[in-house]
Amino acid sequence: MPRRCTVCDHSERHSIDETLLSGTPYRSVAKRFGLSESAVYRHKVEHLPAHLLKAREVEEAARADHLLDQVRNLQTHALDILERAQETGDLTTALAAISQTRGSLELLGNLAGELDERPIMNVLVSGEWVVIRTAMMDALSAYP
Ligand SMILES: [Zn+2]
């Protein structure tokens, strides 16, 4: 069983990560938070990059959400204008509102597609394929 990381388990892990990121030597960080130097060093090398990646993903998701909200807002406004233009028989404005609505629908669709996009696996470079191909080549080598 892998040994638990005392830094990851620490209640002040976020402060520790931030202190490490600010360039404070791991020895000083260890002293400040009452941790062993080796634990802080190992955490810095092995765990900190993953934490950073995670934080960036969360940040990006939040940004995408914000963008979606803004487009939805625009959409609501455009529909509102369309309704009012129709009531007053202002066809030019109605047409402009329809065009605006279509634009934001397209944008929403693109955004949704991007958010749902699963990683595309390139079968030719995947490790499994290399293993399978090697096995096939081995098996076929008897029949040139
Ligand atoms: Zn750790």
Short mmCIF file of C-alpha atoms and ligand atoms in Angstrom, two decimals:
data_model
loop_
_atom_site.label_atom_id
_atom_site.label_comp_id
_atom_site.label_asym_id
_atom_site.label_seq_id
_atom_site.Cartn_x
_atom_site.Cartn_y
_atom_site.Cartn_z
CA MET A 1 0.00 0.00 0.00
CA PRO A 2 1.39 3.42 -0.91
CA ARG A 3 2.46 5.62 1.94
CA ARG A 4 0.15 8.57 2.58
CA CYS A 5 1.59 11.99 1.88
CA THR A 6 1.62 14.06 5.06
CA VAL A 7 1.48 17.24 2.98
CA CYS A 8 -1.56 16.13 0.94
CA ASP A 9 -3.27 15.10 4.17
CA HIS A 10 -2.36 18.37 5.86
CA SER A 11 -5.26 20.67 6.75
CA GLU A 12 -3.30 23.61 5.32
CA ARG A 13 -2.33 21.91 2.09
CA HIS A 14 -3.51 24.85 -0.02
CA SER A 15 -1.33 27.29 1.89
CA ILE A 16 1.58 24.87 1.64
CA ASP A 17 1.10 24.55 -2.13
CA GLU A 18 0.89 28.31 -2.49
CA THR A 19 4.00 28.83 -0.40
CA LEU A 20 5.88 26.29 -2.50
CA LEU A 21 4.66 27.95 -5.68
CA SER A 22 5.82 31.35 -4.47
CA GLY A 23 9.34 29.94 -4.60
CA THR A 24 9.91 29.44 -0.88
CA PRO A 25 12.54 26.70 -0.39
CA TYR A 26 10.97 23.42 0.67
CA ARG A 27 13.17 23.38 3.78
CA SER A 28 11.60 26.64 5.00
CA VAL A 29 8.13 25.35 4.11
CA ALA A 30 8.77 22.18 6.10
CA LYS A 31 9.88 24.20 9.11
CA ARG A 32 6.96 26.63 8.89
CA PHE A 33 4.29 23.92 8.72
CA GLY A 34 5.99 21.44 11.03
CA LEU A 35 6.55 18.83 8.31
CA SER A 36 9.54 16.72 7.42
CA GLU A 37 11.77 18.10 4.67
CA SER A 38 11.64 14.88 2.69
CA ALA A 39 7.84 14.83 2.77
CA VAL A 40 7.63 18.41 1.50
CA TYR A 41 10.24 17.70 -1.19
CA ARG A 42 8.46 14.55 -2.37
CA HIS A 43 5.12 16.38 -2.35
CA LYS A 44 6.58 19.26 -4.36
CA VAL A 45 7.99 16.95 -7.01
CA GLU A 46 5.31 14.26 -7.17
CA HIS A 47 1.99 15.83 -6.15
CA LEU A 48 2.12 19.57 -6.70
CA PRO A 49 1.95 19.37 -10.53
CA ALA A 50 -1.22 17.27 -10.34
CA HIS A 51 -2.81 19.72 -7.91
CA LEU A 52 -1.99 22.57 -10.25
CA LEU A 53 -3.51 20.75 -13.19
CA LYS A 54 -6.66 20.06 -11.20
CA ALA A 55 -6.91 23.71 -10.16
CA ARG A 56 -6.56 24.82 -13.76
CA GLU A 57 -9.28 22.44 -14.92
CA VAL A 58 -11.67 23.78 -12.29
CA GLU A 59 -10.80 27.33 -13.29
CA GLU A 60 -11.38 26.60 -16.96
CA ALA A 61 -14.70 24.92 -16.28
CA ALA A 62 -15.78 27.97 -14.30
CA ARG A 63 -14.75 30.24 -17.14
CA ALA A 64 -16.68 28.14 -19.66
CA ASP A 65 -19.75 28.27 -17.41
CA HIS A 66 -19.45 32.03 -17.24
CA LEU A 67 -19.24 32.23 -21.01
CA LEU A 68 -22.30 30.03 -21.39
CA ASP A 69 -24.20 32.28 -18.98
CA GLN A 70 -23.29 35.33 -21.01
CA VAL A 71 -24.44 33.75 -24.27
CA ARG A 72 -27.70 32.64 -22.60
CA ASN A 73 -28.18 36.20 -21.40
CA LEU A 74 -27.71 37.54 -24.91
CA GLN A 75 -30.15 34.95 -26.14
CA THR A 76 -32.79 36.04 -23.65
CA HIS A 77 -32.36 39.67 -24.65
CA ALA A 78 -32.59 38.86 -28.36
CA LEU A 79 -35.79 36.86 -27.81
CA ASP A 80 -37.19 39.72 -25.77
CA ILE A 81 -36.47 42.19 -28.56
CA LEU A 82 -37.96 39.78 -31.10
CA GLU A 83 -41.18 39.56 -29.10
CA ARG A 84 -41.48 43.34 -28.79
CA ALA A 85 -40.63 43.90 -32.45
CA GLN A 86 -43.31 41.41 -33.47
CA GLU A 87 -45.85 43.18 -31.26
CA THR A 88 -45.13 46.53 -32.90
CA GLY A 89 -44.83 45.06 -36.39
CA ASP A 90 -41.24 46.22 -36.69
CA LEU A 91 -40.09 43.56 -39.10
CA THR A 92 -36.58 44.92 -39.61
CA THR A 93 -35.85 44.71 -35.92
CA ALA A 94 -37.56 41.32 -35.69
CA LEU A 95 -35.34 40.00 -38.44
CA ALA A 96 -32.22 41.37 -36.73
CA ALA A 97 -33.30 39.74 -33.47
CA ILE A 98 -33.86 36.41 -35.21
CA SER A 99 -30.42 36.61 -36.76
CA GLN A 100 -28.91 37.44 -33.35
CA THR A 101 -30.77 34.52 -31.75
CA ARG A 102 -29.51 32.17 -34.43
CA GLY A 103 -25.97 33.39 -33.81
CA SER A 104 -26.12 32.75 -30.10
CA LEU A 105 -27.76 29.36 -30.63
CA GLU A 106 -24.85 28.38 -32.84
CA LEU A 107 -22.41 29.64 -30.23
CA LEU A 108 -24.24 27.72 -27.49
CA GLY A 109 -24.11 24.60 -29.63
CA ASN A 110 -20.40 25.00 -30.24
CA LEU A 111 -19.70 25.62 -26.58
CA ALA A 112 -21.76 22.62 -25.52
CA GLY A 113 -19.96 20.50 -28.06
CA GLU A 114 -16.62 21.66 -26.80
CA LEU A 115 -17.52 20.96 -23.21
CA ASP A 116 -18.74 17.47 -24.07
CA GLU A 117 -15.79 16.68 -26.23
CA ARG A 118 -14.20 13.52 -25.05
CA PRO A 119 -10.53 12.97 -25.63
CA ILE A 120 -10.05 11.51 -29.06
CA MET A 121 -7.88 8.44 -28.96
CA ASN A 122 -5.42 7.99 -31.73
CA VAL A 123 -5.32 4.22 -32.05
CA LEU A 124 -2.05 4.26 -33.97
CA VAL A 125 -0.07 5.77 -31.12
CA SER A 126 -1.85 4.12 -28.20
CA GLY A 127 0.26 1.84 -26.07
CA GLU A 128 -2.22 -1.01 -26.43
CA TRP A 129 -2.06 -0.87 -30.20
CA VAL A 130 1.73 -0.97 -30.12
CA VAL A 131 1.57 -4.08 -27.94
CA ILE A 132 -1.02 -5.71 -30.21
CA ARG A 133 0.91 -4.81 -33.34
CA THR A 134 4.13 -6.17 -31.90
CA ALA A 135 2.37 -9.42 -30.98
CA MET A 136 0.90 -9.65 -34.51
CA MET A 137 4.26 -9.02 -36.12
CA ASP A 138 5.85 -11.67 -33.91
CA ALA A 139 3.14 -14.17 -34.73
CA LEU A 140 3.41 -13.44 -38.47
CA SER A 141 7.19 -13.40 -38.64
CA ALA A 142 7.17 -17.13 -39.30
CA TYR A 143 5.30 -16.43 -42.56
CA PRO A 144 7.23 -13.75 -44.43
ZN ZN B 1 1.47 15.22 -1.44
#
